[in-house]
Tab-separated table of C-alpha atoms in Angstrom:
chain	number	residue	atom	x	y	z
A	573	MET	CA	-18.053	-2.438	-69.632
A	574	LYS	CA	-20.406	-5.155	-70.758
A	575	GLN	CA	-23.232	-3.708	-68.693
A	576	TYR	CA	-23.267	-0.775	-71.094
A	577	LYS	CA	-23.860	-2.981	-74.200
A	578	PRO	CA	-27.566	-2.004	-74.551
A	579	LEU	CA	-26.552	1.647	-74.714
A	580	ILE	CA	-24.029	1.532	-77.494
A	581	ASP	CA	-25.106	1.345	-81.170
A	582	ASP	CA	-22.247	-0.906	-82.410
A	583	TRP	CA	-20.746	-2.911	-79.646
A	584	GLN	CA	-18.050	-4.607	-81.737
A	585	ALA	CA	-16.993	-1.290	-83.261
A	586	PHE	CA	-16.828	0.235	-79.791
A	587	LYS	CA	-14.648	-2.624	-78.435
A	588	HIS	CA	-12.274	-2.351	-81.381
A	589	ALA	CA	-12.043	1.412	-81.047
A	590	CYS	CA	-11.151	1.115	-77.381
A	591	LYS	CA	-8.261	-1.149	-78.271
A	592	ARG	CA	-6.748	1.317	-80.735
A	593	PRO	CA	-4.264	3.933	-79.592
A	594	ALA	CA	-5.829	7.437	-79.237
A	595	LEU	CA	-5.530	9.515	-82.401
A	596	SER	CA	-3.486	12.776	-81.758
A	597	THR	CA	-5.527	15.879	-82.363
A	598	VAL	CA	-4.757	19.537	-81.857
A	599	ARG	CA	-6.985	22.638	-81.521
A	600	LYS	CA	-5.971	25.835	-83.149
A	601	ASN	CA	-5.568	28.760	-80.656
A	602	SER	CA	-6.875	31.894	-82.468
A	603	ILE	CA	-5.084	34.081	-79.902
A	604	ARG	CA	-1.581	32.846	-80.695
A	605	ALA	CA	-1.800	31.093	-84.038
A	606	GLY	CA	0.146	33.048	-86.623
A	607	LYS	CA	-0.479	33.473	-90.326
A	608	ASN	CA	-0.727	30.412	-92.480
A	609	PHE	CA	-1.356	28.191	-89.427
A	610	GLU	CA	-2.531	25.182	-91.374
A	611	GLU	CA	0.244	25.430	-93.895
A	612	ARG	CA	2.926	25.560	-91.200
A	613	LEU	CA	1.158	22.687	-89.426
A	614	LYS	CA	1.457	20.576	-92.548
A	615	GLU	CA	5.155	21.446	-92.870
A	616	ARG	CA	5.756	20.211	-89.310
A	617	PHE	CA	3.711	17.023	-89.444
A	618	ASP	CA	3.544	14.265	-92.045
A	619	GLU	CA	-0.196	13.963	-92.061
A	620	VAL	CA	-2.668	16.599	-91.172
A	621	GLU	CA	-6.515	16.286	-91.505
A	622	GLN	CA	-8.916	19.024	-90.651
A	623	SER	CA	-11.887	17.833	-88.525
A	624	GLY	CA	-15.064	17.489	-90.591
A	625	TRP	CA	-17.177	19.335	-87.999
A	626	ASN	CA	-14.837	21.703	-86.113
A	627	SER	CA	-12.519	23.851	-88.366
A	628	GLU	CA	-10.299	24.566	-85.338
A	629	VAL	CA	-9.356	20.935	-84.777
A	630	PHE	CA	-6.854	19.008	-86.834
A	631	ARG	CA	-6.011	15.251	-86.664
A	632	LEU	CA	-2.410	14.166	-86.901
A	633	PRO	CA	-2.585	10.398	-87.752
A	634	GLY	CA	0.555	8.511	-86.702
A	635	GLU	CA	1.922	11.393	-84.636
A	636	LYS	CA	2.739	10.412	-81.044
A	637	THR	CA	4.163	13.576	-79.417
A	638	PRO	CA	2.465	16.758	-80.834
A	639	GLY	CA	3.186	18.419	-77.463
A	640	LYS	CA	6.962	18.497	-78.289
A	641	SER	CA	6.471	20.890	-81.210
A	642	MET	CA	7.591	24.496	-81.046
A	643	MET	CA	4.116	25.531	-82.255
A	644	HIS	CA	2.738	23.826	-79.175
A	645	TRP	CA	5.172	25.704	-76.854
A	646	LEU	CA	4.387	29.002	-78.452
A	647	GLY	CA	0.781	28.372	-77.668
A	648	GLU	CA	-0.396	28.213	-81.332
A	649	TYR	CA	-2.328	25.045	-80.697
A	650	TYR	CA	-3.523	22.949	-77.678
A	651	VAL	CA	-3.252	19.184	-77.661
A	652	GLN	CA	-6.872	18.096	-77.121
A	653	GLU	CA	-9.072	15.116	-78.084
A	654	GLU	CA	-11.528	15.931	-80.817
A	655	SER	CA	-14.545	15.023	-78.795
A	656	ALA	CA	-13.272	17.166	-75.817
A	657	SER	CA	-13.949	20.319	-77.848
A	658	LEU	CA	-17.693	19.525	-78.089
A	659	PRO	CA	-18.743	21.048	-74.697
A	660	VAL	CA	-17.382	24.486	-75.533
A	661	GLN	CA	-18.848	24.198	-79.058
A	662	ALA	CA	-22.242	23.614	-77.429
A	663	LEU	CA	-21.620	26.502	-74.835
A	664	ASN	CA	-20.948	28.836	-77.803
A	665	PRO	CA	-19.423	31.729	-75.826
A	666	GLU	CA	-19.625	35.112	-77.316
A	667	LYS	CA	-17.464	38.217	-76.991
A	668	ASP	CA	-18.037	40.550	-74.041
A	669	GLU	CA	-19.674	37.884	-71.891
A	670	ARG	CA	-18.884	36.748	-68.429
A	671	ILE	CA	-18.132	33.041	-68.399
A	672	LEU	CA	-17.468	30.555	-65.538
A	673	ASP	CA	-15.562	27.296	-66.160
A	674	MET	CA	-16.470	25.554	-62.925
A	675	CYS	CA	-13.972	22.694	-62.832
A	676	ALA	CA	-11.410	24.024	-65.178
A	677	ALA	CA	-7.945	22.305	-64.600
A	678	PRO	CA	-5.893	21.587	-66.660
A	679	GLY	CA	-7.418	24.288	-68.870
A	680	GLY	CA	-8.259	22.764	-72.194
A	681	LYS	CA	-11.806	24.015	-72.256
A	682	THR	CA	-10.902	27.286	-70.505
A	683	THR	CA	-8.396	28.204	-73.194
A	684	GLN	CA	-10.788	27.068	-75.947
A	685	ILE	CA	-13.382	29.591	-74.513
A	686	ALA	CA	-10.770	32.368	-74.545
A	687	SER	CA	-9.814	31.437	-78.049
A	688	LYS	CA	-13.281	31.530	-79.343
A	689	MET	CA	-13.928	34.937	-77.496
A	690	GLU	CA	-10.525	36.232	-78.726
A	691	ASN	CA	-9.867	37.450	-75.201
A	692	ASP	CA	-12.818	39.858	-75.407
A	693	GLY	CA	-14.774	39.211	-72.277
A	694	GLU	CA	-14.274	37.817	-68.745
A	695	ILE	CA	-13.540	34.263	-67.982
A	696	VAL	CA	-13.306	32.848	-64.385
A	697	ALA	CA	-11.482	29.420	-64.363
A	698	ASN	CA	-12.163	27.664	-61.030
A	699	ASP	CA	-10.860	24.326	-59.708
A	700	ASP	CA	-10.859	23.042	-56.245
A	701	SER	CA	-7.504	21.146	-56.685
A	702	SER	CA	-4.584	23.255	-55.584
A	703	ARG	CA	-2.251	20.630	-57.157
A	704	ARG	CA	-3.894	21.000	-60.627
A	705	LEU	CA	-3.760	24.802	-60.644
A	706	LYS	CA	-0.124	24.633	-61.695
A	707	SER	CA	-1.120	23.171	-65.043
A	708	LEU	CA	-4.098	25.426	-65.382
A	709	HIS	CA	-1.872	28.602	-64.891
A	710	ALA	CA	0.742	27.209	-67.240
A	711	ASN	CA	-1.738	26.582	-70.043
A	712	ILE	CA	-3.382	29.862	-69.569
A	713	TYR	CA	0.048	31.620	-69.876
A	714	ARG	CA	1.220	29.525	-72.770
A	715	THR	CA	-1.904	30.250	-74.828
A	716	GLY	CA	-1.993	33.986	-73.967
A	717	SER	CA	-5.460	33.749	-72.432
A	718	ALA	CA	-5.271	37.108	-70.825
A	719	SER	CA	-9.069	37.299	-70.323
A	720	VAL	CA	-8.914	34.492	-67.691
A	721	SER	CA	-8.653	34.753	-63.875
A	722	VAL	CA	-8.158	31.755	-61.757
A	723	THR	CA	-9.922	30.826	-58.466
A	724	ASN	CA	-9.458	27.878	-56.108
A	725	TYR	CA	-12.811	27.082	-54.522
A	726	ASP	CA	-14.949	23.975	-53.984
A	727	GLY	CA	-17.312	24.495	-56.773
A	728	ARG	CA	-20.311	23.932	-54.486
A	729	ARG	CA	-19.242	26.909	-52.343
A	730	ILE	CA	-18.376	29.571	-54.917
A	731	GLN	CA	-19.767	32.951	-53.672
A	732	GLU	CA	-20.547	35.547	-56.372
A	733	ASN	CA	-22.625	38.692	-56.375
A	734	ARG	CA	-22.351	39.026	-60.145
A	735	LYS	CA	-24.042	36.417	-62.348
A	736	TYR	CA	-22.599	34.805	-65.378
A	737	ASP	CA	-23.859	34.694	-68.997
A	738	ARG	CA	-22.661	31.115	-69.514
A	739	ILE	CA	-21.279	28.415	-67.327
A	740	LEU	CA	-19.401	25.216	-68.247
A	741	LEU	CA	-19.686	22.396	-65.791
A	742	ASP	CA	-17.270	19.795	-67.087
A	743	ALA	CA	-17.843	17.775	-64.004
A	744	PRO	CA	-15.533	15.301	-62.135
A	745	CYS	CA	-16.588	11.758	-63.188
A	746	THR	CA	-15.489	8.172	-63.298
A	747	GLY	CA	-13.828	8.624	-66.730
A	748	GLU	CA	-14.938	5.265	-68.034
A	749	GLY	CA	-14.118	6.140	-71.559
A	750	ASP	CA	-10.530	6.542	-70.631
A	751	ARG	CA	-10.488	3.515	-68.293
A	752	ALA	CA	-11.772	1.299	-71.227
A	753	ARG	CA	-9.063	2.451	-73.557
A	754	ARG	CA	-6.297	2.055	-70.954
A	755	LYS	CA	-7.739	-1.245	-69.608
A	756	PHE	CA	-8.127	0.110	-66.122
A	757	GLU	CA	-10.570	-1.403	-63.658
A	758	PRO	CA	-14.064	-0.086	-64.067
A	759	ALA	CA	-15.359	2.217	-61.289
A	760	ASP	CA	-17.344	0.571	-58.484
A	761	GLN	CA	-20.929	1.490	-57.531
A	762	TYR	CA	-19.726	3.494	-54.453
A	763	GLU	CA	-17.519	5.668	-56.555
A	764	LYS	CA	-20.333	6.193	-59.145
A	765	LYS	CA	-22.922	7.121	-56.451
A	766	ASN	CA	-20.578	9.533	-54.709
A	767	LEU	CA	-19.665	11.289	-57.967
A	768	SER	CA	-23.379	11.354	-59.092
A	769	GLU	CA	-24.229	13.240	-55.815
A	770	LEU	CA	-21.378	15.591	-56.225
A	771	GLN	CA	-22.354	16.385	-59.866
A	772	LYS	CA	-25.938	17.080	-58.798
A	773	GLN	CA	-24.733	19.580	-56.171
A	774	LEU	CA	-22.329	21.290	-58.568
A	775	GLY	CA	-25.185	21.620	-61.030
A	776	GLU	CA	-27.506	23.102	-58.446
A	777	LYS	CA	-24.777	25.673	-57.483
A	778	ALA	CA	-24.220	26.546	-61.069
A	779	GLU	CA	-27.862	27.337	-61.593
A	780	THR	CA	-27.761	29.967	-58.841
A	781	LEU	CA	-24.677	31.629	-60.381
A	782	LEU	CA	-26.310	31.863	-63.810
A	783	LYS	CA	-28.213	34.994	-65.163
A	784	GLU	CA	-31.860	34.620	-66.192
A	785	GLY	CA	-31.747	33.439	-69.739
A	786	GLY	CA	-28.123	32.402	-69.279
A	787	LYS	CA	-26.782	29.080	-70.752
A	788	MET	CA	-25.092	26.201	-68.978
A	789	VAL	CA	-23.369	23.132	-70.498
A	790	TYR	CA	-22.943	19.964	-68.370
A	791	SER	CA	-20.470	17.405	-69.676
A	792	THR	CA	-18.631	14.226	-68.530
A	793	CYS	CA	-16.276	11.766	-70.171
A	794	THR	CA	-18.071	8.714	-68.851
A	795	ILE	CA	-20.681	6.278	-70.157
A	796	ASN	CA	-22.569	5.725	-66.895
A	797	PRO	CA	-26.184	7.050	-67.035
A	798	GLN	CA	-26.014	7.674	-63.292
A	799	GLU	CA	-23.468	10.453	-63.917
A	800	ASN	CA	-25.208	11.659	-67.118
A	801	GLU	CA	-28.944	11.391	-67.712
A	802	GLU	CA	-29.776	10.921	-64.040
A	803	VAL	CA	-27.889	14.146	-63.154
A	804	VAL	CA	-29.704	15.952	-66.018
A	805	GLU	CA	-33.157	14.719	-64.863
A	806	TYR	CA	-32.435	15.831	-61.290
A	807	LEU	CA	-31.494	19.299	-62.414
A	808	LEU	CA	-34.584	19.537	-64.517
A	809	GLU	CA	-36.801	18.565	-61.547
A	810	ASN	CA	-35.002	20.640	-58.820
A	811	THR	CA	-33.787	23.810	-60.443
A	812	GLY	CA	-35.031	26.393	-62.924
A	813	LEU	CA	-33.004	24.902	-65.756
A	814	GLN	CA	-34.505	23.728	-68.988
A	815	LEU	CA	-32.872	21.579	-71.670
A	816	GLU	CA	-32.018	22.861	-75.067
A	817	LYS	CA	-31.391	20.641	-78.036
A	818	ILE	CA	-27.869	20.346	-79.084
A	819	GLU	CA	-27.294	20.528	-82.798
A	820	MET	CA	-24.292	18.358	-83.533
A	821	ASN	CA	-22.728	17.610	-86.978
A	822	PRO	CA	-20.386	14.725	-85.918
A	823	ASP	CA	-21.775	11.181	-85.656
A	824	HIS	CA	-23.269	10.721	-82.223
A	825	ARG	CA	-26.157	9.154	-80.268
A	826	LYS	CA	-28.903	10.767	-78.237
A	827	GLY	CA	-29.085	10.472	-74.502
A	828	VAL	CA	-30.636	7.233	-73.129
A	829	ASN	CA	-34.223	7.043	-71.802
A	830	SER	CA	-33.723	3.943	-69.631
A	831	PHE	CA	-31.013	1.772	-68.126
A	832	GLU	CA	-31.096	-1.209	-65.677
A	833	GLY	CA	-34.787	-0.412	-64.672
A	834	ASN	CA	-34.193	3.325	-64.357
A	835	GLN	CA	-36.341	5.546	-66.560
A	836	TYR	CA	-35.355	8.922	-67.810
A	837	GLY	CA	-37.522	11.366	-69.604
A	838	GLN	CA	-37.813	11.868	-73.350
A	839	GLU	CA	-36.055	15.182	-72.820
A	840	MET	CA	-32.801	13.197	-72.790
A	841	ASN	CA	-33.154	13.003	-76.594
A	842	LYS	CA	-31.924	16.578	-76.480
A	843	THR	CA	-28.520	15.479	-75.009
A	844	VAL	CA	-25.563	13.942	-76.861
A	845	ARG	CA	-23.427	10.937	-76.382
A	846	ILE	CA	-20.169	10.365	-78.296
A	847	TYR	CA	-18.378	6.954	-78.364
A	848	PRO	CA	-14.807	6.181	-79.506
A	849	HIS	CA	-15.959	4.476	-82.740
A	850	HIS	CA	-17.851	7.526	-83.909
A	851	PHE	CA	-14.829	9.404	-84.939
A	852	GLU	CA	-11.710	7.849	-83.213
A	853	SER	CA	-11.972	10.034	-80.180
A	854	GLY	CA	-12.865	9.751	-76.480
A	855	VAL	CA	-16.211	9.193	-74.748
A	856	ILE	CA	-18.156	12.464	-74.079
A	857	TYR	CA	-21.651	13.282	-72.848
A	858	VAL	CA	-23.009	16.777	-73.267
A	859	ALA	CA	-26.324	18.489	-72.142
A	860	LYS	CA	-27.189	22.167	-72.613
A	861	PHE	CA	-29.451	24.150	-70.340
A	862	ARG	CA	-31.120	27.540	-70.375
A	863	LYS	CA	-32.196	29.186	-67.114
């Protein structure tokens, strides 16, 4: 990870954050959450802290197994890292819209979209992995996300006559944030290059599926600019997409303008990077486009 030191605002804080266990956080599901949700959550867990920037997210310091609670099994909340809720916050889906989650499994962001829309609209959750569809279906069912239909296509080959109002492309990536925390071997250059090409192709396809004036959010959970700013710059140069600035309340950093001799445009300042030391959550990169 040392090659990324120039990109990170506080390298020592980043290293320490990667060594700490992940903080348990849950996201309220407005479809299934009953009355007095927060009060009942505090009765179930010793410590509960509401996120300072997302009222639907709650931190559970010291809790290791929030997925074993009856509230979880009833679909009242979804176990999700705090930073992982940012892409859907940026997408800002509205009721009565048609939404595509292009790489949806296991369904955390799909069910967040359904929750924000209160099942009023049409959501298509696509994933190319037949194996991962089981967890996607299970989470949709558990959370009561009745507005969601599931498809199993290679995202680059989705065929649609009707366009979408908004598209979430939470792209397959090297997941370097998680690798750092779990002390896994970093991804090699071959893997990074292959994934970057796939991400660009998925982004190009997403643009063709989007209505004029529609919004698309691109996100990854990796640090590597080859999978982040390079993909965004490619889409700006090769599609009809334009960047919109993301207004974020949590501590974050802007996208980078250069790395290892590669130059990226000033437009990258409109994109967002989150590192583990910002608020004890995972790495995330988010860019928002308008067609």
